[in-house]
Amino acid sequence: SSEVLEAIENVIQDVLKSLAQKKAPVLTLANRSDWRNIEFKDSVGLQMIPRCTTKQVRSDCPRSAPKFALMLKILSMIYKMVQSNTYATKRDIYYSDTLLFGSQSVVDNIINDISCMLRIPRRSLHILSTTKGFVAGNLSYTEEDGTKVNCTCGATVFTVPSNVQGIKNLISHAKFMLIVEKDATFQRLLDDDFCNKLSPCIMITGRGIPDLNTRLLVRKLWDTFQIPIFTLMDADPHGVEIMCIYKYGSVSMSFEAHHLTVPSIKWLGLLPSDLERLNIRKDVLIPFTKQDQNKLASIQKRPYIACQPMWKKELEIMAASKLKAEIQVLTSLSSDYLSRVYLPNKLQFGGWL
């Protein structure tokens, strides 16, 4: 915490120095959304380069002055929380003055900018993000406050803890981990008792694009148990994008890649080639929208696709067919096809990429 306080004090000292010299204070931020500032490393995923392009938030420019003020406001809130060893969620910060902040996304963006500017992970700033992910299966652990959590009991779902760094005593006999894109599929697999039937496993869903805590938990489980991790996604550009976030990280959070990515993650399904192999009827597939085409084209250009020839092939199949499929499409074969046939066969015969 002394390191965090010192980092904030340094920023404020620079502001005071500028004022003393009758200059307008400026905050310098890394350009988080620029692909030119990102390098791809097989072992880490997408990470920010040390000398990246920056942008300035000036206090004397009408366009950026409000952001400058909000950044100082949130820095002062963080400083007080670290001093008093209290925590707040991003929502708490927004609701402390909704008129001032205007929207939750403004707060989220500034917190990420501050984290990147200070080069300090968000958890160390005493800011927790609200969790939306779920975990189930063969896993038990103790939360930071001493609460014991046992996910192993039947079809119970647990919310991913809001302070993943604080959990300890992790115990599991799972043979693998399955990351499921969507809540509906996750619930369906639970109802079918998938976590116990085949061999013990841990199931996680970020319910769409994963939040920070879900990604941290996947990484923590990987560090702790070193078991294979598979993803079950829709066969569409959005599903591929989500899988890449777990595996390689995202551009906007590339400054934290070391804590968040798991490059050993495997693509289990739903593969575009599976649709042909299983003779899925064309009338249950969904035609691409313009947005899908653009998203797929942008994914195909990304640096990590070049080192994944099998993935590249699958994306080419998807691009050629201009059709996408949700995991639920397998129910057109039979209602429990996913848990009874598809996943057991894939896991037994190595049908992943």
PDB file of C-alpha atoms in Angstrom, residues 61 63 177 210 343:
ATOM      1  CA  CYS A  61      -8.035  22.444 -22.727  1.00  0.00           C
ATOM      2  CA  ARG A  63     -12.124  19.090 -24.158  1.00  0.00           C
ATOM      3  CA  MET A 177     -11.575 -27.086 -16.782  1.00  0.00           C
ATOM      4  CA  PRO A 210     -15.705 -12.107 -19.195  1.00  0.00           C
ATOM      5  CA  LEU A 343     -18.410 -33.317 -25.262  1.00  0.00           C
TER       6      LEU A 343
END
